[in-house]
């Protein structure tokens, strides 16, 4: 039986493994870390005595690759959301609060009614989205203008969340495929979804168990140090412990981060500039996120961008966090907590127990130069393909992009 050697057990590698195992291919999965999941993982934090995610991730119901993956591993029910295409926001500078509710079907009837729109915007403001069709390499701020409530309360928070790059640098056109697959298709495709218990419980653990039931050889804590080739195909995979022969008919999928892949595959193009995300997890006695209207809240006029509520944990995401990431954790918490407290009418002076997680290289920077460095899945070696949210998926660096890249890598090896 042909074997698939998958290097990297993040979501891209797990996606490729599930896709191939469904076809009866024998899987060998190599992962340097002792825990699978890559950046999309959960862990028990001793300080908080809670399971928390390494980073917060929001999905939409139109993320078909992610949902197909969860269907395959019988984990679709591990995503939760408000049950509608509802997005709640608070502007901490003006104290305004509002909810965007997308209607069913592709015609955005909700923009016709003032009470449904973002406060301070008109129906004509939403037509500005058509500019994405001819955006070229223009930045978000250049395309939409960096003034007015439509920019401040819609395009800026949306683009920073999706692209993890500051609007004056971020290439606007990469928003288009996201909008086409979700918001532009109406409520059925735009419902926000988050992991019920955590990213590992939703995506990683079910995938590993599913693969193990199909006799996959999962090798955690094994770092691949080199790939050997004969000029036409990969012939061996070397780790710090062993050398694994790649036999005739075997395939190899390299699903490692963009700073690792070039060390294993000479000459491959990969992004070289990255953007950070800072996540904070506050454990608040007496708080119950399940009793709020929605598990997700977007903030405007604050260094904090999104709040994710799970039990007594209020998790905060700060995307493109260049201004925060170099600061000490205590200082970051002191900057963020007063705004969080204001939203929920809590004591803003006393910071509750908190874990601050800095992801220095959360995603590649979504600039023209870095987009040009995204490689296709197919490589010059006939039995090797690339996977990862940083490859040329046509999407930003997201969970949806990572999972889709694993499927694309499998398809590339067929062509």
Coordinates of C-alpha atoms in Angstrom, one line a residue:
X1 CA 0.0 0.0 0.0
X2 CA 1.2 3.5 -0.8
X3 CA 2.2 5.6 2.2
X4 CA 1.9 9.4 2.8
X5 CA 4.5 11.1 4.8
X6 CA 3.1 14.3 6.3
X7 CA 5.5 16.6 7.9
X8 CA 3.8 18.9 10.3
X9 CA 0.7 18.2 12.5
X10 CA -1.0 21.6 12.4
X11 CA -4.4 21.9 10.8
X12 CA -2.9 21.8 7.3
X13 CA -1.1 18.5 8.0
X14 CA -4.1 17.0 9.8
X15 CA -6.4 18.0 6.9
X16 CA -4.1 16.3 4.4
X17 CA -3.9 13.3 6.6
X18 CA -7.7 13.0 6.9
X19 CA -8.2 13.5 3.2
X20 CA -5.7 10.8 2.3
X21 CA -6.8 8.3 5.0
X22 CA -10.3 8.5 3.6
X23 CA -8.9 7.2 0.4
X24 CA -7.2 4.3 2.1
X25 CA -3.7 5.7 2.1
X26 CA -1.4 4.7 5.0
X27 CA -0.4 7.8 7.0
X28 CA 2.9 8.6 8.8
X29 CA 2.6 12.0 10.5
X30 CA 5.7 13.8 11.8
X31 CA 5.5 16.6 14.3
X32 CA 8.4 18.4 16.0
X33 CA 6.2 19.5 19.0
X34 CA 4.9 17.0 21.6
X35 CA 1.4 18.4 20.9
X36 CA -0.4 18.5 17.5
X37 CA -2.4 21.5 16.3
X38 CA 0.3 24.1 15.6
X39 CA -1.0 27.5 16.4
X40 CA -4.6 26.2 16.7
X41 CA -4.2 24.3 20.0
X42 CA -5.4 24.4 23.6
X43 CA -3.6 23.7 26.8
X44 CA -4.3 23.7 30.6
X45 CA -3.0 26.9 32.1
X46 CA -1.9 26.3 35.7
X47 CA -2.2 30.0 36.7
X48 CA -5.8 30.2 35.6
X49 CA -6.6 26.5 36.2
X50 CA -8.5 26.5 32.9
X51 CA -8.2 25.1 29.4
X52 CA -7.4 28.0 27.1
X53 CA -6.6 28.3 23.5
X54 CA -3.2 29.4 22.2
X55 CA -5.1 31.9 20.1
X56 CA -8.8 32.8 19.5
X57 CA -10.3 31.9 16.2
X58 CA -13.6 32.9 14.6
X59 CA -15.1 30.9 11.8
X60 CA -18.1 31.6 9.6
X61 CA -20.7 29.0 8.6
X62 CA -19.6 29.5 5.0
X63 CA -16.1 28.2 5.7
X64 CA -16.9 25.0 3.8
X65 CA -13.4 23.4 4.0
X66 CA -13.4 23.7 7.8
X67 CA -16.9 22.3 8.1
X68 CA -16.2 19.5 5.7
X69 CA -13.1 18.6 7.8
X70 CA -15.2 18.5 11.0
X71 CA -17.8 16.4 9.3
X72 CA -15.1 13.9 8.3
X73 CA -13.9 13.6 11.9
X74 CA -17.4 13.7 13.4
X75 CA -16.8 16.9 15.2
X76 CA -19.2 19.4 13.6
X77 CA -21.2 19.7 16.8
X78 CA -18.1 21.1 18.6
X79 CA -18.6 24.5 17.1
X80 CA -21.1 26.9 18.7
X81 CA -22.5 30.3 17.8
X82 CA -25.5 32.6 18.3
X83 CA -27.5 30.6 15.7
X84 CA -27.9 33.6 13.4
X85 CA -25.6 35.8 11.3
X86 CA -25.3 38.2 14.2
X87 CA -22.3 40.3 15.0
X88 CA -22.4 42.5 18.1
X89 CA -20.1 45.6 18.5
X90 CA -19.3 48.2 21.0
X91 CA -17.6 51.6 20.4
X92 CA -15.7 52.4 23.5
X93 CA -15.1 56.0 22.5
X94 CA -18.8 56.9 22.0
X95 CA -20.4 54.1 24.1
X96 CA -22.5 53.1 21.1
X97 CA -23.5 49.5 20.7
X98 CA -25.0 47.9 17.7
X99 CA -25.7 44.5 16.1
X100 CA -25.3 43.6 12.4
X101 CA -27.8 40.9 11.4
X102 CA -27.3 39.5 7.9
X103 CA -30.5 38.4 6.1
X104 CA -31.0 35.2 4.3
X105 CA -30.1 35.1 0.6
X106 CA -27.5 37.1 -1.4
X107 CA -29.4 40.4 -1.6
X108 CA -28.3 42.5 1.5
X109 CA -31.7 43.8 2.4
X110 CA -30.4 44.7 5.9
X111 CA -28.5 47.7 4.5
X112 CA -31.8 49.4 3.5
X113 CA -32.8 50.0 7.1
X114 CA -31.0 52.5 9.3
X115 CA -31.6 50.4 12.4
X116 CA -29.8 47.5 10.8
X117 CA -26.8 49.3 9.6
X118 CA -23.6 50.3 11.4
X119 CA -24.5 53.6 13.2
X120 CA -23.4 56.6 11.2
X121 CA -23.4 54.8 7.8
X122 CA -25.7 55.2 4.9
X123 CA -26.9 52.6 2.4
X124 CA -24.6 54.0 -0.2
X125 CA -21.6 53.4 2.0
X126 CA -21.9 49.6 1.5
X127 CA -21.6 49.9 -2.2
X128 CA -18.0 50.8 -1.6
X129 CA -17.4 47.0 -1.3
X130 CA -17.5 46.8 -5.1
X131 CA -14.2 48.5 -5.2
X132 CA -12.6 45.2 -4.2
X133 CA -13.3 43.9 -7.7
X134 CA -10.7 46.2 -9.1
X135 CA -8.5 46.8 -6.1
X136 CA -5.3 45.5 -7.5
X137 CA -2.5 45.9 -4.9
X138 CA -4.2 48.9 -3.2
X139 CA -4.3 48.8 0.6
X140 CA -7.5 48.7 2.6
X141 CA -7.0 52.3 3.8
X142 CA -6.2 53.6 0.3
X143 CA -9.1 51.8 -1.3
X144 CA -11.8 52.8 1.2
X145 CA -10.3 55.9 2.7
X146 CA -9.3 56.0 6.3
X147 CA -12.0 58.4 7.4
X148 CA -15.7 58.1 8.3
X149 CA -17.7 55.6 10.3
X150 CA -18.0 53.1 7.5
X151 CA -14.2 52.7 7.6
X152 CA -13.8 53.0 11.3
X153 CA -16.6 50.7 12.3
X154 CA -16.6 48.2 9.4
X155 CA -13.7 48.1 7.0
X156 CA -11.0 48.7 9.6
X157 CA -12.1 46.1 12.2
X158 CA -13.1 43.6 9.5
X159 CA -9.8 43.9 7.6
X160 CA -7.6 43.8 10.6
X161 CA -9.4 40.6 11.9
X162 CA -9.2 38.8 8.5
X163 CA -5.8 40.0 7.2
X164 CA -3.9 40.6 10.5
X165 CA -2.1 43.5 8.9
X166 CA -2.6 47.2 9.5
X167 CA -5.0 48.8 6.9
X168 CA -2.4 51.1 5.4
X169 CA -0.3 48.0 4.5
X170 CA -2.9 45.3 4.0
X171 CA -3.8 44.3 0.4
X172 CA -7.5 44.8 0.2
X173 CA -8.2 42.3 -2.6
X174 CA -7.6 39.4 -0.3
X175 CA -10.9 40.3 1.5
X176 CA -12.8 39.5 -1.7
X177 CA -12.7 35.7 -1.6
X178 CA -13.7 35.8 2.1
X179 CA -16.7 38.0 1.4
X180 CA -17.7 36.0 -1.7
X181 CA -17.8 32.7 0.3
X182 CA -19.5 34.1 3.3
X183 CA -21.1 37.6 3.8
X184 CA -22.1 38.1 0.2
X185 CA -24.1 34.8 0.2
X186 CA -26.3 35.8 3.1
X187 CA -27.0 34.6 6.6
X188 CA -26.7 30.9 5.9
X189 CA -23.0 31.4 5.2
X190 CA -22.3 34.2 7.6
X191 CA -23.1 32.8 11.0
X192 CA -20.1 33.3 13.5
X193 CA -18.8 30.1 15.0
X194 CA -16.3 29.4 17.7
X195 CA -14.9 26.2 19.4
X196 CA -17.3 25.1 22.1
X197 CA -14.6 23.9 24.5
X198 CA -11.4 24.8 22.8
X199 CA -9.5 24.4 19.5
X200 CA -7.8 21.1 20.4
X201 CA -11.2 19.6 21.5
X202 CA -12.8 20.7 18.3
X203 CA -10.2 20.3 15.6
X204 CA -7.1 18.5 16.8
X205 CA -8.1 15.7 19.2
X206 CA -11.0 14.3 17.1
X207 CA -8.6 14.3 14.0
X208 CA -5.9 12.4 15.9
X209 CA -8.4 9.9 17.2
X210 CA -9.9 9.5 13.7
X211 CA -6.5 8.9 12.2
X212 CA -5.4 6.5 15.0
X213 CA -8.5 4.4 14.3
X214 CA -7.2 4.1 10.8
X215 CA -3.8 2.9 12.0
X216 CA -2.0 6.2 11.2
X217 CA 1.6 6.3 12.6
X218 CA 1.6 9.6 14.5
X219 CA 5.1 10.6 15.6
X220 CA 4.9 13.6 17.9
X221 CA 8.2 15.0 19.2
X222 CA 10.1 14.0 16.0
X223 CA 11.7 16.9 14.1
X224 CA 12.4 16.4 10.5
X225 CA 15.9 17.7 9.8
X226 CA 16.3 17.0 6.1
X227 CA 14.7 15.6 2.9
X228 CA 16.8 13.6 0.5
X229 CA 16.0 13.5 -3.2
X230 CA 17.3 12.0 -6.4
X231 CA 16.6 15.2 -8.4
X232 CA 13.1 14.0 -9.4
X233 CA 11.4 12.9 -6.2
X234 CA 11.9 12.8 -2.5
X235 CA 13.6 9.5 -1.5
X236 CA 14.1 9.8 2.3
X237 CA 13.0 11.8 5.3
X238 CA 15.6 12.3 8.0
X239 CA 14.8 13.1 11.6
X240 CA 17.0 13.6 14.6
X241 CA 16.5 9.9 15.4
X242 CA 16.1 8.0 12.2
X243 CA 16.0 8.0 8.4
X244 CA 12.7 6.9 6.8
X245 CA 12.8 5.6 3.2
X246 CA 10.3 7.1 0.9
X247 CA 9.4 4.2 -1.4
X248 CA 8.1 4.2 -4.9
X249 CA 4.5 5.3 -5.0
X250 CA 4.8 7.1 -1.6
X251 CA 4.0 10.8 -1.4
X252 CA 5.3 13.5 0.9
X253 CA 3.4 16.6 2.1
X254 CA 5.4 19.3 3.7
X255 CA 3.1 21.2 6.1
X256 CA 5.6 23.2 8.1
X257 CA 5.6 26.9 8.9
X258 CA 7.1 29.3 6.2
X259 CA 10.2 29.9 8.2
X260 CA 10.9 26.1 8.5
X261 CA 10.0 24.9 4.9
X262 CA 12.9 26.7 3.2
X263 CA 15.3 24.9 5.5
X264 CA 14.0 21.6 4.2
X265 CA 13.3 22.5 0.6
X266 CA 16.0 24.6 -1.1
X267 CA 14.8 27.3 -3.4
X268 CA 11.2 27.3 -2.2
X269 CA 9.5 30.7 -2.1
X270 CA 7.9 31.6 1.3
X271 CA 6.8 34.7 3.1
X272 CA 9.6 36.4 5.1
X273 CA 7.7 39.1 7.0
X274 CA 5.1 38.3 9.7
X275 CA 2.5 40.0 11.9
X276 CA 1.9 39.3 15.6
X277 CA -1.3 38.6 17.5
X278 CA -1.6 39.1 21.2
X279 CA -4.3 37.1 23.1
X280 CA -5.2 37.7 26.7
X281 CA -7.3 35.3 28.8
X282 CA -8.9 36.9 31.9
X283 CA -10.4 34.6 34.6
X284 CA -13.3 36.6 36.1
X285 CA -15.0 35.3 39.2
X286 CA -18.7 35.4 39.0
X287 CA -18.7 36.0 35.2
X288 CA -20.6 33.6 33.0
X289 CA -20.1 34.0 29.2
X290 CA -22.9 31.5 28.6
X291 CA -25.4 34.0 30.0
X292 CA -24.5 36.7 27.5
X293 CA -26.3 37.2 24.2
X294 CA -23.4 36.1 22.1
X295 CA -20.1 34.4 22.7
X296 CA -18.3 37.0 20.5
X297 CA -18.1 40.8 20.7
X298 CA -16.2 43.2 18.4
X299 CA -14.7 46.4 19.8
X300 CA -14.1 49.7 18.1
X301 CA -12.1 52.5 19.6
X302 CA -10.0 50.2 21.8
X303 CA -6.7 48.5 21.5
X304 CA -8.7 45.2 22.0
X305 CA -10.4 44.0 18.9
X306 CA -12.5 40.9 19.7
X307 CA -13.8 39.3 22.9
X308 CA -14.5 35.6 23.2
X309 CA -16.6 34.5 26.1
X310 CA -16.4 31.0 27.6
X311 CA -17.6 30.3 31.1
X312 CA -15.7 32.6 33.5
X313 CA -12.9 33.3 30.9
X314 CA -13.0 36.5 28.8
X315 CA -10.5 36.0 26.0
X316 CA -9.3 39.1 24.1
X317 CA -7.7 39.1 20.7
X318 CA -5.5 42.0 19.4
X319 CA -4.6 41.5 15.8
X320 CA -1.7 43.2 14.0
X321 CA -0.4 43.8 17.6
X322 CA 2.8 45.6 16.6
X323 CA 2.4 48.2 19.4
X324 CA 1.8 45.6 22.1
X325 CA 3.8 42.5 21.4
X326 CA 7.1 43.8 22.8
X327 CA 5.6 45.1 26.0
X328 CA 5.7 43.1 29.2
X329 CA 2.6 40.9 29.9
X330 CA 1.7 42.9 33.0
X331 CA 1.7 46.1 31.0
X332 CA -0.4 44.6 28.2
X333 CA -3.0 43.4 30.7
X334 CA -3.1 46.9 32.3
X335 CA -3.8 48.5 28.9
X336 CA -6.5 46.0 27.9
X337 CA -8.4 45.2 31.0
X338 CA -10.0 48.7 31.6
X339 CA -11.8 48.4 28.2
X340 CA -12.9 44.9 28.9
X341 CA -14.2 45.9 32.3
X342 CA -16.1 48.9 30.7
X343 CA -17.9 46.6 28.3
X344 CA -19.3 44.4 31.1
X345 CA -19.5 47.0 33.9
X346 CA -16.8 45.3 35.9
X347 CA -14.1 46.8 38.2
X348 CA -11.5 48.3 35.8
X349 CA -8.9 49.0 38.4
X350 CA -8.3 45.5 39.7
X351 CA -6.9 43.2 37.0
X352 CA -8.1 39.6 37.5
X353 CA -5.9 36.6 36.9
X354 CA -4.7 36.7 33.3
X355 CA -2.6 34.8 30.8
X356 CA -1.0 36.8 28.0
X357 CA 0.0 34.9 24.9
X358 CA 2.2 36.6 22.3
X359 CA 2.3 35.0 18.9
X360 CA 5.1 36.9 17.2
X361 CA 4.7 35.2 13.8
X362 CA 0.9 34.6 13.9
X363 CA 0.5 35.1 10.1
X364 CA 2.5 36.5 7.2
X365 CA 2.0 40.2 6.5
X366 CA -0.6 40.7 3.9
X367 CA 1.4 43.0 1.7
X368 CA 2.0 42.8 -2.1
X369 CA 5.5 41.6 -1.6
X370 CA 4.6 38.9 0.8
X371 CA 1.6 37.7 -1.3
X372 CA 4.0 37.3 -4.2
X373 CA 6.1 34.9 -2.1
X374 CA 3.2 32.4 -1.5
X375 CA 4.1 29.2 -3.3
X376 CA 1.6 26.8 -5.0
X377 CA 1.0 23.4 -3.5
X378 CA 2.7 21.7 -6.4
X379 CA 6.6 21.5 -6.3
X380 CA 9.3 20.4 -8.7
X381 CA 9.4 17.0 -7.1
X382 CA 6.7 14.7 -8.4
X383 CA 5.9 13.1 -5.0
X384 CA 6.1 16.3 -2.9
X385 CA 3.5 19.0 -2.2
X386 CA 3.3 21.9 0.2
X387 CA 0.5 22.8 2.6
X388 CA -0.1 25.6 5.1
X389 CA -2.2 28.7 5.4
X390 CA 0.8 30.7 4.0
X391 CA 0.8 28.8 0.7
X392 CA -1.2 30.2 -2.3
X393 CA -4.6 29.2 -1.2
X394 CA -6.3 32.3 -2.5
X395 CA -7.4 33.1 1.1
X396 CA -5.8 34.9 4.0
X397 CA -3.9 33.0 6.7
X398 CA -6.9 31.5 8.5
X399 CA -8.1 28.2 9.8
X400 CA -10.2 27.9 6.6
X401 CA -7.1 28.5 4.5
X402 CA -5.0 26.0 6.5
X403 CA -7.5 23.2 6.1
X404 CA -8.1 24.0 2.5
X405 CA -4.4 23.9 1.8
X406 CA -4.2 20.3 3.0
X407 CA -6.8 19.2 0.5
X408 CA -5.1 21.2 -2.2
X409 CA -1.8 19.5 -1.5
X410 CA -3.5 16.1 -2.0
X411 CA -5.0 17.3 -5.3
X412 CA -1.6 18.6 -6.5
X413 CA -0.1 15.2 -6.1
X414 CA -2.8 13.7 -8.4
X415 CA -2.3 16.2 -11.2

